[in-house]
mmCIF file of C-alpha atoms (C1' of nucleotides) in Angstrom:
data_model
loop_
_atom_site.group_PDB
_atom_site.id
_atom_site.type_symbol
_atom_site.label_atom_id
_atom_site.label_comp_id
_atom_site.label_asym_id
_atom_site.label_seq_id
_atom_site.Cartn_x
_atom_site.Cartn_y
_atom_site.Cartn_z
ATOM 1 C CA MET A 1 22.545 -98.096 -1.615
ATOM 2 C CA ARG A 2 22.085 -94.418 -0.941
ATOM 3 C CA THR A 3 19.558 -94.425 1.869
ATOM 4 C CA PRO A 4 18.145 -97.089 4.158
ATOM 5 C CA THR A 5 15.382 -99.148 2.618
ATOM 6 C CA ILE A 6 12.854 -101.826 3.336
ATOM 7 C CA ASP A 7 14.132 -105.387 2.882
ATOM 8 C CA ASP A 8 12.649 -107.839 0.403
ATOM 9 C CA ASP A 9 10.789 -109.841 3.006
ATOM 10 C CA GLN A 10 9.059 -106.874 4.541
ATOM 11 C CA LEU A 11 8.361 -105.436 1.113
ATOM 12 C CA LEU A 12 6.667 -108.651 0.001
ATOM 13 C CA ASP A 13 4.740 -108.778 3.262
ATOM 14 C CA ARG A 14 3.231 -105.365 2.588
ATOM 15 C CA LEU A 15 2.575 -106.184 -1.062
ATOM 16 C CA THR A 16 0.859 -109.414 -0.104
ATOM 17 C CA GLU A 17 -1.516 -107.629 2.186
ATOM 18 C CA VAL A 18 -2.441 -105.004 -0.385
ATOM 19 C CA PHE A 19 -3.242 -107.620 -3.037
ATOM 20 C CA ARG A 20 -5.048 -109.803 -0.525
ATOM 21 C CA VAL A 21 -7.318 -107.044 0.712
ATOM 22 C CA HIS A 22 -7.930 -105.106 -2.484
ATOM 23 C CA GLY A 23 -7.574 -107.675 -5.262
ATOM 24 C CA TYR A 24 -5.503 -107.103 -8.379
ATOM 25 C CA GLU A 25 -7.346 -104.117 -9.803
ATOM 26 C CA GLY A 26 -7.906 -102.519 -6.429
ATOM 27 C CA ALA A 27 -4.211 -102.721 -5.616
ATOM 28 C CA SER A 28 -3.260 -99.425 -7.195
ATOM 29 C CA LEU A 29 0.313 -98.187 -7.222
ATOM 30 C CA SER A 30 -0.766 -95.343 -4.985
ATOM 31 C CA ARG A 31 -1.944 -97.789 -2.345
ATOM 32 C CA ILE A 32 1.112 -99.952 -2.807
ATOM 33 C CA SER A 33 3.370 -96.940 -2.534
ATOM 34 C CA GLU A 34 1.653 -95.856 0.648
ATOM 35 C CA ALA A 35 1.760 -99.356 2.148
ATOM 36 C CA THR A 36 5.442 -99.927 1.395
ATOM 37 C CA GLY A 37 6.812 -96.438 1.885
ATOM 38 C CA LEU A 38 8.448 -96.625 -1.538
ATOM 39 C CA GLN A 39 7.772 -94.223 -4.405
ATOM 40 C CA ARG A 40 6.559 -95.475 -7.766
ATOM 41 C CA ALA A 41 9.966 -95.382 -9.405
ATOM 42 C CA SER A 42 11.517 -97.363 -6.556
ATOM 43 C CA LEU A 43 8.882 -100.035 -6.943
ATOM 44 C CA TYR A 44 9.706 -100.254 -10.642
ATOM 45 C CA HIS A 45 13.372 -100.611 -9.763
ATOM 46 C CA ARG A 46 12.566 -103.650 -7.610
ATOM 47 C CA PHE A 47 9.931 -104.995 -10.009
ATOM 48 C CA PRO A 48 10.740 -103.917 -13.583
ATOM 49 C CA GLY A 49 7.675 -105.793 -14.799
ATOM 50 C CA GLY A 50 5.445 -103.445 -12.823
ATOM 51 C CA LYS A 51 2.297 -104.437 -11.022
ATOM 52 C CA GLU A 52 1.987 -107.841 -12.629
ATOM 53 C CA GLU A 53 5.513 -108.794 -11.560
ATOM 54 C CA MET A 54 4.692 -107.659 -8.030
ATOM 55 C CA ALA A 55 1.636 -109.909 -7.971
ATOM 56 C CA GLU A 56 3.612 -112.813 -9.404
ATOM 57 C CA ALA A 57 6.318 -112.356 -6.767
ATOM 58 C CA VAL A 58 3.688 -112.262 -4.053
ATOM 59 C CA LEU A 59 2.034 -115.420 -5.378
ATOM 60 C CA ARG A 60 5.361 -117.202 -5.739
ATOM 61 C CA ARG A 61 6.404 -116.457 -2.196
ATOM 62 C CA ALA A 62 2.996 -117.453 -0.845
ATOM 63 C CA ASP A 63 3.323 -120.698 -2.789
ATOM 64 C CA ASP A 64 6.759 -121.362 -1.312
ATOM 65 C CA TRP A 65 5.512 -120.808 2.196
ATOM 66 C CA PHE A 66 2.369 -122.789 1.611
ATOM 67 C CA ILE A 67 4.153 -125.750 0.061
ATOM 68 C CA SER A 68 6.890 -126.019 2.661
ATOM 69 C CA HIS A 69 4.777 -125.295 5.723
ATOM 70 C CA ILE A 70 1.432 -126.801 4.808
ATOM 71 C CA LEU A 71 1.554 -129.151 1.843
ATOM 72 C CA ALA A 72 4.878 -130.926 2.374
ATOM 73 C CA PRO A 73 4.077 -131.907 5.983
ATOM 74 C CA LEU A 74 0.888 -133.505 4.643
ATOM 75 C CA SER A 75 2.978 -136.341 3.224
ATOM 76 C CA ASP A 76 5.348 -137.183 6.047
ATOM 77 C CA ASP A 77 5.244 -140.445 8.008
ATOM 78 C CA GLN A 78 2.842 -139.539 10.795
ATOM 79 C CA PRO A 79 -0.703 -140.894 10.982
ATOM 80 C CA PRO A 80 -2.909 -139.113 8.400
ATOM 81 C CA SER A 81 -5.237 -137.617 10.967
ATOM 82 C CA GLN A 82 -2.299 -136.025 12.763
ATOM 83 C CA ARG A 83 -0.980 -134.610 9.508
ATOM 84 C CA VAL A 84 -4.335 -133.005 8.850
ATOM 85 C CA GLU A 85 -4.515 -131.645 12.379
ATOM 86 C CA ARG A 86 -1.174 -129.984 11.844
ATOM 87 C CA MET A 87 -2.336 -128.540 8.520
ATOM 88 C CA ALA A 88 -5.405 -127.137 10.249
ATOM 89 C CA LYS A 89 -3.287 -125.543 12.933
ATOM 90 C CA ARG A 90 -1.032 -123.920 10.374
ATOM 91 C CA LEU A 91 -3.949 -122.787 8.259
ATOM 92 C CA ALA A 92 -5.356 -121.101 11.340
ATOM 93 C CA HIS A 93 -2.093 -119.191 11.629
ATOM 94 C CA PHE A 94 -1.850 -118.495 7.890
ATOM 95 C CA TYR A 95 -5.335 -117.010 7.724
ATOM 96 C CA ASP A 96 -5.179 -115.445 11.173
ATOM 97 C CA SER A 97 -8.140 -117.585 12.285
ATOM 98 C CA GLY A 98 -10.183 -116.289 9.382
ATOM 99 C CA GLU A 99 -9.399 -112.596 9.722
ATOM 100 C CA HIS A 100 -7.309 -112.768 6.552
ATOM 101 C CA SER A 101 -8.962 -113.534 3.266
ATOM 102 C CA CYS A 102 -7.334 -115.845 0.756
ATOM 103 C CA LEU A 103 -4.863 -114.375 -1.709
ATOM 104 C CA LEU A 104 -5.920 -116.938 -4.303
ATOM 105 C CA ASP A 105 -9.534 -115.907 -3.946
ATOM 106 C CA SER A 106 -8.741 -112.197 -4.137
ATOM 107 C CA LEU A 107 -6.563 -112.590 -7.221
ATOM 108 C CA SER A 108 -9.028 -114.873 -8.994
ATOM 109 C CA LEU A 109 -11.716 -112.232 -9.202
ATOM 110 C CA GLY A 110 -12.176 -110.063 -12.205
ATOM 111 C CA ASP A 111 -9.381 -108.931 -14.360
ATOM 112 C CA ALA A 112 -6.048 -110.098 -13.126
ATOM 113 C CA GLU A 113 -3.770 -110.914 -16.030
ATOM 114 C CA ALA A 114 -4.275 -114.337 -17.579
ATOM 115 C CA ALA A 115 -0.882 -115.562 -16.377
ATOM 116 C CA LEU A 116 -1.846 -114.706 -12.818
ATOM 117 C CA GLN A 117 -5.163 -116.516 -13.042
ATOM 118 C CA CYS A 118 -3.321 -119.538 -14.367
ATOM 119 C CA HIS A 119 -0.901 -119.422 -11.458
ATOM 120 C CA VAL A 120 -3.800 -119.176 -9.020
ATOM 121 C CA GLU A 121 -5.474 -122.210 -10.511
ATOM 122 C CA GLN A 122 -2.261 -124.220 -10.299
ATOM 123 C CA SER A 123 -1.812 -123.335 -6.639
ATOM 124 C CA PHE A 124 -5.359 -124.439 -6.004
ATOM 125 C CA THR A 125 -4.730 -127.708 -7.803
ATOM 126 C CA ALA A 126 -1.548 -128.391 -5.840
ATOM 127 C CA TRP A 127 -3.444 -127.898 -2.605
ATOM 128 C CA LEU A 128 -6.178 -130.228 -3.801
ATOM 129 C CA GLY A 129 -3.624 -132.855 -4.782
ATOM 130 C CA ALA A 130 -1.887 -132.810 -1.419
ATOM 131 C CA MET A 131 -5.171 -133.196 0.440
ATOM 132 C CA THR A 132 -6.267 -135.969 -1.895
ATOM 133 C CA ALA A 133 -3.049 -137.833 -1.144
ATOM 134 C CA VAL A 134 -3.511 -137.675 2.609
ATOM 135 C CA ALA A 135 -7.106 -138.855 2.257
ATOM 136 C CA ARG A 136 -5.882 -141.795 0.222
ATOM 137 C CA ALA A 137 -3.242 -142.520 2.853
ATOM 138 C CA ALA A 138 -6.063 -142.666 5.377
ATOM 139 C CA GLY A 139 -7.646 -145.459 3.379
ATOM 140 C CA ALA A 140 -10.054 -143.738 0.991
ATOM 141 C CA THR A 141 -10.410 -144.838 -2.604
ATOM 142 C CA ALA A 142 -9.123 -142.460 -5.264
ATOM 143 C CA ALA A 143 -12.609 -141.194 -6.052
ATOM 144 C CA VAL A 144 -13.589 -140.709 -2.419
ATOM 145 C CA ALA A 145 -10.290 -139.020 -1.586
ATOM 146 C CA LYS A 146 -10.740 -136.571 -4.421
ATOM 147 C CA ARG A 147 -14.238 -135.785 -3.248
ATOM 148 C CA GLN A 148 -13.099 -135.293 0.319
ATOM 149 C CA ALA A 149 -10.289 -132.980 -0.744
ATOM 150 C CA SER A 150 -12.654 -130.885 -2.857
ATOM 151 C CA ASP A 151 -15.101 -130.668 0.024
ATOM 152 C CA ALA A 152 -12.317 -129.551 2.337
ATOM 153 C CA LEU A 153 -11.195 -126.810 -0.032
ATOM 154 C CA VAL A 154 -14.807 -125.730 -0.565
ATOM 155 C CA GLN A 155 -15.348 -125.382 3.157
ATOM 156 C CA ILE A 156 -12.076 -123.561 3.781
ATOM 157 C CA GLN A 157 -12.718 -121.035 1.036
ATOM 158 C CA GLY A 158 -16.355 -120.657 2.008
ATOM 159 C CA GLY A 159 -15.388 -120.078 5.603
ATOM 160 C CA LEU A 160 -13.052 -117.307 4.548
ATOM 161 C CA VAL A 161 -15.725 -115.641 2.400
ATOM 162 C CA PHE A 162 -18.137 -115.884 5.306
ATOM 163 C CA SER A 163 -15.604 -114.233 7.597
ATOM 164 C CA ARG A 164 -14.918 -111.447 5.141
ATOM 165 C CA VAL A 165 -18.566 -110.573 4.592
ATOM 166 C CA THR A 166 -19.945 -110.969 8.104
ATOM 167 C CA GLY A 167 -16.864 -110.461 10.248
ATOM 168 C CA ASP A 168 -17.748 -113.671 12.094
ATOM 169 C CA THR A 169 -14.827 -116.113 11.993
ATOM 170 C CA ARG A 170 -16.473 -118.918 13.960
ATOM 171 C CA PRO A 171 -17.661 -120.934 10.951
ATOM 172 C CA PHE A 172 -14.150 -120.876 9.492
ATOM 173 C CA ARG A 173 -12.626 -122.067 12.751
ATOM 174 C CA ARG A 174 -15.227 -124.807 12.904
ATOM 175 C CA VAL A 175 -14.222 -125.911 9.422
ATOM 176 C CA LEU A 176 -10.600 -126.220 10.492
ATOM 177 C CA LYS A 177 -11.555 -128.216 13.550
ATOM 178 C CA ASN A 178 -13.539 -130.678 11.457
ATOM 179 C CA LEU A 179 -10.886 -131.123 8.777
ATOM 180 C CA PRO A 180 -9.353 -134.310 10.241
ATOM 181 C CA GLU A 181 -12.709 -136.029 10.259
ATOM 182 C CA LEU A 182 -13.566 -134.759 6.795
ATOM 183 C CA LEU A 183 -10.288 -135.869 5.202
ATOM 184 C CA THR A 184 -9.408 -138.996 7.170
ATOM 185 C CA GLY A 185 -12.667 -140.115 8.716
ATOM 186 C CA ALA A 186 -11.025 -139.786 12.104
ATOM 187 C CA GLY A 187 -13.075 -138.090 14.782
ATOM 188 C CA VAL A 188 -11.287 -135.871 17.257
ATOM 189 C CA LYS A 189 -9.785 -138.159 19.879
ATOM 190 C CA LYS A 190 -11.275 -137.408 23.259
ATOM 191 C CA PRO A 191 -8.836 -138.189 26.080
ATOM 192 C CA GLY A 192 -10.083 -140.961 28.374
ATOM 193 C CA MET B 1 -37.800 -90.783 -25.988
ATOM 194 C CA ARG B 2 -35.863 -89.895 -29.086
ATOM 195 C CA THR B 3 -34.404 -93.232 -30.120
ATOM 196 C CA PRO B 4 -35.110 -96.831 -29.114
ATOM 197 C CA THR B 5 -33.382 -97.873 -25.922
ATOM 198 C CA ILE B 6 -32.715 -100.803 -23.643
ATOM 199 C CA ASP B 7 -35.419 -101.379 -21.023
ATOM 200 C CA ASP B 8 -34.729 -101.294 -17.298
ATOM 201 C CA ASP B 9 -34.828 -105.038 -16.845
ATOM 202 C CA GLN B 10 -32.327 -105.755 -19.577
ATOM 203 C CA LEU B 11 -30.162 -102.868 -18.442
ATOM 204 C CA LEU B 12 -30.032 -104.237 -14.897
ATOM 205 C CA ASP B 13 -29.304 -107.702 -16.258
ATOM 206 C CA ARG B 14 -26.227 -106.424 -18.037
ATOM 207 C CA LEU B 15 -25.146 -104.329 -15.091
ATOM 208 C CA THR B 16 -25.521 -107.287 -12.759
ATOM 209 C CA GLU B 17 -23.256 -109.408 -14.872
ATOM 210 C CA VAL B 18 -20.554 -106.753 -15.086
ATOM 211 C CA PHE B 19 -20.485 -106.268 -11.311
ATOM 212 C CA ARG B 20 -20.666 -110.005 -10.686
ATOM 213 C CA VAL B 21 -17.738 -110.824 -12.931
ATOM 214 C CA HIS B 22 -15.469 -107.846 -12.323
ATOM 215 C CA GLY B 23 -16.314 -106.692 -8.827
ATOM 216 C CA TYR B 24 -16.968 -103.061 -7.938
ATOM 217 C CA GLU B 25 -13.629 -101.553 -8.895
ATOM 218 C CA GLY B 26 -13.231 -103.699 -11.968
ATOM 219 C CA ALA B 27 -16.630 -102.623 -13.247
ATOM 220 C CA SER B 28 -15.401 -99.533 -15.043
ATOM 221 C CA LEU B 29 -17.782 -97.242 -16.875
ATOM 222 C CA SER B 30 -16.060 -98.222 -20.098
ATOM 223 C CA ARG B 31 -16.934 -101.859 -19.524
ATOM 224 C CA ILE B 32 -20.439 -100.984 -18.393
ATOM 225 C CA SER B 33 -20.921 -98.773 -21.414
ATOM 226 C CA GLU B 34 -19.785 -101.567 -23.696
ATOM 227 C CA ALA B 35 -21.951 -104.175 -21.974
ATOM 228 C CA THR B 36 -25.113 -102.061 -22.030
ATOM 229 C CA GLY B 37 -24.678 -100.249 -25.321
ATOM 230 C CA LEU B 38 -25.255 -96.946 -23.535
ATOM 231 C CA GLN B 39 -22.800 -94.064 -23.464
ATOM 232 C CA ARG B 40 -21.535 -92.674 -20.199
ATOM 233 C CA ALA B 41 -23.919 -89.716 -20.201
ATOM 234 C CA SER B 42 -26.925 -91.992 -20.804
ATOM 235 C CA LEU B 43 -25.934 -94.125 -17.854
ATOM 236 C CA TYR B 44 -25.796 -91.005 -15.697
ATOM 237 C CA HIS B 45 -29.259 -90.069 -16.916
ATOM 238 C CA ARG B 46 -30.596 -93.414 -15.658
ATOM 239 C CA PHE B 47 -28.450 -93.449 -12.519
ATOM 240 C CA PRO B 48 -27.719 -89.876 -11.427
ATOM 241 C CA GLY B 49 -25.741 -91.239 -8.487
ATOM 242 C CA GLY B 50 -23.256 -92.809 -10.855
ATOM 243 C CA LYS B 51 -21.553 -96.114 -10.381
ATOM 244 C CA GLU B 52 -22.526 -96.524 -6.755
ATOM 245 C CA GLU B 53 -26.202 -96.048 -7.588
ATOM 246 C CA MET B 54 -25.873 -98.648 -10.341
ATOM 247 C CA ALA B 55 -24.413 -101.147 -7.893
ATOM 248 C CA GLU B 56 -27.109 -100.361 -5.344
ATOM 249 C CA ALA B 57 -29.828 -100.877 -7.956
ATOM 250 C CA VAL B 58 -28.269 -104.170 -8.967
ATOM 251 C CA LEU B 59 -28.073 -105.324 -5.357
ATOM 252 C CA ARG B 60 -31.622 -104.232 -4.626
ATOM 253 C CA ARG B 61 -33.043 -106.104 -7.584
ATOM 254 C CA ALA B 62 -31.007 -109.205 -6.744
ATOM 255 C CA ASP B 63 -32.349 -108.968 -3.194
ATOM 256 C CA ASP B 64 -35.920 -108.761 -4.448
ATOM 257 C CA TRP B 65 -35.495 -111.806 -6.645
ATOM 258 C CA PHE B 66 -33.663 -113.712 -3.958
ATOM 259 C CA ILE B 67 -36.192 -112.959 -1.244
ATOM 260 C CA SER B 68 -39.280 -113.757 -3.300
ATOM 261 C CA HIS B 69 -37.930 -116.796 -5.121
ATOM 262 C CA ILE B 70 -35.607 -118.344 -2.575
ATOM 263 C CA LEU B 71 -36.077 -117.043 0.955
ATOM 264 C CA ALA B 72 -39.863 -116.635 1.134
ATOM 265 C CA PRO B 73 -40.558 -120.210 -0.048
ATOM 266 C CA LEU B 74 -38.310 -121.402 2.769
ATOM 267 C CA SER B 75 -41.065 -120.543 5.248
ATOM 268 C CA ASP B 76 -44.180 -121.941 3.608
ATOM 269 C CA ASP B 77 -46.152 -124.905 4.992
ATOM 270 C CA GLN B 78 -44.402 -127.781 3.260
ATOM 271 C CA PRO B 79 -42.095 -130.220 5.071
ATOM 272 C CA PRO B 80 -38.749 -128.529 5.810
ATOM 273 C CA SER B 81 -36.726 -130.961 3.721
ATOM 274 C CA GLN B 82 -38.890 -130.228 0.685
ATOM 275 C CA ARG B 83 -38.509 -126.498 1.217
ATOM 276 C CA VAL B 84 -34.748 -126.911 1.231
ATOM 277 C CA GLU B 85 -34.837 -129.091 -1.860
ATOM 278 C CA ARG B 86 -36.707 -126.360 -3.655
ATOM 279 C CA MET B 87 -34.213 -123.754 -2.485
ATOM 280 C CA ALA B 88 -31.399 -125.927 -3.798
ATOM 281 C CA LYS B 89 -33.092 -126.276 -7.159
ATOM 282 C CA ARG B 90 -33.563 -122.530 -7.452
ATOM 283 C CA LEU B 91 -30.035 -121.816 -6.303
ATOM 284 C CA ALA B 92 -28.821 -124.110 -9.071
ATOM 285 C CA HIS B 93 -30.714 -121.942 -11.519
ATOM 286 C CA PHE B 94 -29.665 -118.670 -9.896
ATOM 287 C CA TYR B 95 -25.972 -119.565 -10.029
ATOM 288 C CA ASP B 96 -26.233 -121.450 -13.319
ATOM 289 C CA SER B 97 -25.050 -124.642 -11.604
ATOM 290 C CA GLY B 98 -21.975 -122.836 -10.335
ATOM 291 C CA GLU B 99 -20.939 -121.109 -13.552
ATOM 292 C CA HIS B 100 -21.969 -117.767 -12.065
ATOM 293 C CA SER B 101 -20.104 -116.381 -9.104
ATOM 294 C CA CYS B 102 -21.963 -114.693 -6.266
ATOM 295 C CA LEU B 103 -22.704 -110.980 -6.547
ATOM 296 C CA LEU B 104 -22.397 -110.637 -2.790
ATOM 297 C CA ASP B 105 -18.945 -112.190 -2.857
ATOM 298 C CA SER B 106 -17.782 -110.045 -5.768
ATOM 299 C CA LEU B 107 -19.018 -106.827 -4.195
ATOM 300 C CA SER B 108 -17.598 -107.648 -0.778
ATOM 301 C CA LEU B 109 -14.033 -107.628 -1.975
ATOM 302 C CA GLY B 110 -11.820 -104.620 -1.749
ATOM 303 C CA ASP B 111 -13.101 -101.140 -1.983
ATOM 304 C CA ALA B 112 -16.759 -101.009 -2.676
ATOM 305 C CA GLU B 113 -18.325 -98.036 -0.918
ATOM 306 C CA ALA B 114 -19.164 -98.586 2.741
ATOM 307 C CA ALA B 115 -22.900 -98.418 2.068
ATOM 308 C CA LEU B 116 -22.573 -101.222 -0.458
ATOM 309 C CA GLN B 117 -20.606 -103.419 1.905
ATOM 310 C CA CYS B 118 -23.276 -102.849 4.527
ATOM 311 C CA HIS B 119 -25.994 -103.852 2.075
ATOM 312 C CA VAL B 120 -24.053 -106.997 1.181
ATOM 313 C CA GLU B 121 -23.711 -107.983 4.802
ATOM 314 C CA GLN B 122 -27.438 -107.479 5.383
ATOM 315 C CA SER B 123 -28.325 -109.680 2.423
ATOM 316 C CA PHE B 124 -26.023 -112.339 3.788
ATOM 317 C CA THR B 125 -27.663 -112.094 7.186
ATOM 318 C CA ALA B 126 -31.168 -112.353 5.746
ATOM 319 C CA TRP B 127 -30.172 -115.519 3.924
ATOM 320 C CA LEU B 128 -28.667 -116.927 7.104
ATOM 321 C CA GLY B 129 -31.819 -116.100 9.038
ATOM 322 C CA ALA B 130 -34.107 -117.829 6.560
ATOM 323 C CA MET B 131 -32.003 -120.968 6.596
ATOM 324 C CA THR B 132 -31.811 -120.921 10.369
ATOM 325 C CA ALA B 133 -35.601 -120.775 10.533
ATOM 326 C CA VAL B 134 -36.097 -123.793 8.295
ATOM 327 C CA ALA B 135 -33.543 -125.753 10.296
ATOM 328 C CA ARG B 136 -35.457 -124.897 13.449
ATOM 329 C CA ALA B 137 -38.688 -125.955 11.775
ATOM 330 C CA ALA B 138 -37.031 -129.300 11.113
ATOM 331 C CA GLY B 139 -36.528 -129.727 14.821
ATOM 332 C CA ALA B 140 -33.084 -128.330 15.547
ATOM 333 C CA THR B 141 -32.402 -126.231 18.616
ATOM 334 C CA ALA B 142 -31.668 -122.553 18.055
ATOM 335 C CA ALA B 143 -27.932 -123.073 18.460
ATOM 336 C CA VAL B 144 -27.796 -126.091 16.169
ATOM 337 C CA ALA B 145 -29.977 -124.436 13.546
ATOM 338 C CA LYS B 146 -27.710 -121.421 13.486
ATOM 339 C CA ARG B 147 -24.684 -123.634 13.068
ATOM 340 C CA GLN B 148 -26.312 -125.600 10.274
ATOM 341 C CA ALA B 149 -27.302 -122.439 8.430
ATOM 342 C CA SER B 150 -23.780 -121.044 8.714
ATOM 343 C CA ASP B 151 -22.342 -124.317 7.446
ATOM 344 C CA ALA B 152 -24.731 -124.266 4.504
ATOM 345 C CA LEU B 153 -23.760 -120.743 3.542
ATOM 346 C CA VAL B 154 -20.070 -121.568 3.963
ATOM 347 C CA GLN B 155 -20.396 -124.517 1.618
ATOM 348 C CA ILE B 156 -22.433 -122.651 -0.971
ATOM 349 C CA GLN B 157 -19.989 -119.750 -1.104
ATOM 350 C CA GLY B 158 -16.991 -122.066 -1.042
ATOM 351 C CA GLY B 159 -18.444 -124.097 -3.871
ATOM 352 C CA LEU B 160 -18.823 -120.957 -5.950
ATOM 353 C CA VAL B 161 -15.232 -119.877 -5.270
ATOM 354 C CA PHE B 162 -14.059 -123.352 -6.201
ATOM 355 C CA SER B 163 -15.980 -123.175 -9.464
ATOM 356 C CA ARG B 164 -14.597 -119.758 -10.295
ATOM 357 C CA VAL B 165 -10.983 -120.709 -9.712
ATOM 358 C CA THR B 166 -10.907 -124.214 -11.152
ATOM 359 C CA GLY B 167 -13.797 -124.156 -13.597
ATOM 360 C CA ASP B 168 -15.058 -127.388 -12.023
ATOM 361 C CA THR B 169 -18.655 -126.972 -10.841
ATOM 362 C CA ARG B 170 -19.117 -130.477 -9.451
ATOM 363 C CA PRO B 171 -18.319 -129.624 -5.828
ATOM 364 C CA PHE B 172 -20.858 -126.802 -5.900
ATOM 365 C CA ARG B 173 -23.541 -129.079 -7.305
ATOM 366 C CA ARG B 174 -22.712 -131.643 -4.644
ATOM 367 C CA VAL B 175 -23.191 -128.973 -1.990
ATOM 368 C CA LEU B 176 -26.657 -128.189 -3.314
ATOM 369 C CA LYS B 177 -27.585 -131.856 -3.364
ATOM 370 C CA ASN B 178 -26.560 -132.285 0.256
ATOM 371 C CA LEU B 179 -28.317 -129.157 1.516
ATOM 372 C CA PRO B 180 -31.502 -130.944 2.682
ATOM 373 C CA GLU B 181 -29.500 -133.307 4.836
ATOM 374 C CA LEU B 182 -27.298 -130.516 6.149
ATOM 375 C CA LEU B 183 -30.181 -128.221 7.095
ATOM 376 C CA THR B 184 -32.917 -130.647 8.093
ATOM 377 C CA GLY B 185 -31.093 -133.880 8.866
ATOM 378 C CA ALA B 186 -33.195 -135.548 6.176
ATOM 379 C CA GLY B 187 -31.320 -137.786 3.787
ATOM 380 C CA VAL B 188 -32.398 -137.808 0.179
ATOM 381 C CA LYS B 189 -35.431 -140.026 -0.051
ATOM 382 C CA LYS B 190 -34.737 -142.965 -2.308
ATOM 383 C CA PRO B 191 -37.921 -144.216 -4.000
ATOM 384 C CA GLY B 192 -38.841 -147.786 -2.976
ATOM 385 C "C1'" DG C 1 18.421 -97.664 -4.693
ATOM 386 C "C1'" DT C 2 15.944 -93.916 -3.770
ATOM 387 C "C1'" DC C 3 13.844 -89.752 -5.219
ATOM 388 C "C1'" DT C 4 11.098 -85.798 -8.113
ATOM 389 C "C1'" DA C 5 8.788 -84.903 -12.174
ATOM 390 C "C1'" DT C 6 6.049 -86.087 -15.824
ATOM 391 C "C1'" DA C 7 4.243 -88.606 -19.879
ATOM 392 C "C1'" DG C 8 0.173 -90.882 -21.730
ATOM 393 C "C1'" DC C 9 -3.820 -93.135 -20.860
ATOM 394 C "C1'" DT C 10 -8.143 -94.398 -18.341
ATOM 395 C "C1'" DT C 11 -11.188 -93.341 -14.871
ATOM 396 C "C1'" DG C 12 -15.738 -91.321 -12.971
ATOM 397 C "C1'" DA C 13 -18.433 -87.473 -13.865
ATOM 398 C "C1'" DT C 14 -20.604 -83.118 -16.535
ATOM 399 C "C1'" DA C 15 -22.149 -79.811 -20.127
ATOM 400 C "C1'" DG C 16 -24.903 -79.112 -23.771
ATOM 401 C "C1'" DA C 17 -26.662 -80.330 -28.577
ATOM 402 C "C1'" DC C 18 -30.493 -82.838 -30.688
ATOM 403 C "C1'" DG D 1 -33.305 -90.164 -23.453
ATOM 404 C "C1'" DT D 2 -29.608 -90.503 -26.232
ATOM 405 C "C1'" DC D 3 -25.485 -88.618 -28.029
ATOM 406 C "C1'" DT D 4 -20.514 -86.077 -28.643
ATOM 407 C "C1'" DA D 5 -17.109 -83.632 -26.328
ATOM 408 C "C1'" DT D 6 -14.765 -82.579 -22.427
ATOM 409 C "C1'" DC D 7 -13.019 -82.149 -17.532
ATOM 410 C "C1'" DA D 8 -10.182 -83.116 -13.449
ATOM 411 C "C1'" DA D 9 -8.325 -86.858 -11.095
ATOM 412 C "C1'" DG D 10 -6.312 -91.223 -10.904
ATOM 413 C "C1'" DC D 11 -3.905 -94.791 -13.155
ATOM 414 C "C1'" DT D 12 0.543 -97.396 -14.865
ATOM 415 C "C1'" DA D 13 4.846 -96.519 -16.412
ATOM 416 C "C1'" DT D 14 9.229 -93.918 -17.535
ATOM 417 C "C1'" DA D 15 13.154 -90.383 -17.492
ATOM 418 C "C1'" DG D 16 16.750 -88.645 -15.158
ATOM 419 C "C1'" DA D 17 18.944 -86.364 -10.919
ATOM 420 C "C1'" DC D 18 21.476 -87.641 -6.796
#
DNA sequence: GTCTATAGCTTGATAGAC
DNA sequence: GTCTATCAAGCTATAGAC
């Protein structure tokens, strides 16, 4: 390389934030260039497919992180309620306690390319499936588990919308706290 | 007028849909022109302030409808649970059972003008206030009522996001059905 | 692997005819 | 009150130097 440059991880971090905050259409190359410190042509060197490839790369990496840190631990051998508690804790980190909106939500609005929208839907479905499985493991029937998982995703996404519009993250944090009960029927264990 | 033209109500209908589906940035004048059948210059004749004035007009009309049809009836003299049931029924119509996303959500993303974002937040707050009041009327303390209203709004918005991403409107419809219990503690009355 | 420069198109907005 | 024609600015994308 000729001059020092930003590494892939940092680059994807910055890209993720731009897409998350501005959505697909709002994430203009000017904004991306400003956020990453790279000129247009450099961005096209890293992502020959242009803006859509950038969004796909961002989604793919978010998926990887989400699957390994949040979904996979949902099916280990601990008690279901503890698995959900851990998911809630990691979701709190992932969304910065509600300060961050959801990339899937941002990219689902409006006019992202069809392939992107499809990817978003699949990520959503994977999340739903993992939560359904843990609800089943906690003893729910298939139908009830599916309903509980949908309700959980509804409340998580709604909490994030609420935070974005009002700036008040308390409802989102309340949702996370109530996730174990919602998904496994297990109330929070009070010591003593 | 020289030639027949679209009336204000129809025009605002079309505009509302474009902003709802595409968000503020995605609602380009080309799309608006196509959706309304009016050329750019004609749109500027109706809305001298341009795109921002169009969005403001759309928001203002949505507010009017929402306040008179949904919020005002929340504070009449019927039993609280019946007021909420009526709100749920009208929300089902307003959002076409979840097929329509929320204008407030769409306009809150990304880079709508600051004045718009402020308007969106105020509409959200008015809705919260009306639901808080009906929860109080049902006997909740101020703190509990506020929490219930926030939870209701979280679930409504989350249900709409869920519908938009997955195309499955069932969770949203379930949210509406459960609103009376959530806001007033009244289960659905089973006849007999 | 970055940069400058620019092509070609779309955007939001205006001017002026009818 | 609509239209055609146009503007300057912004957009995505590319060419080519270093």
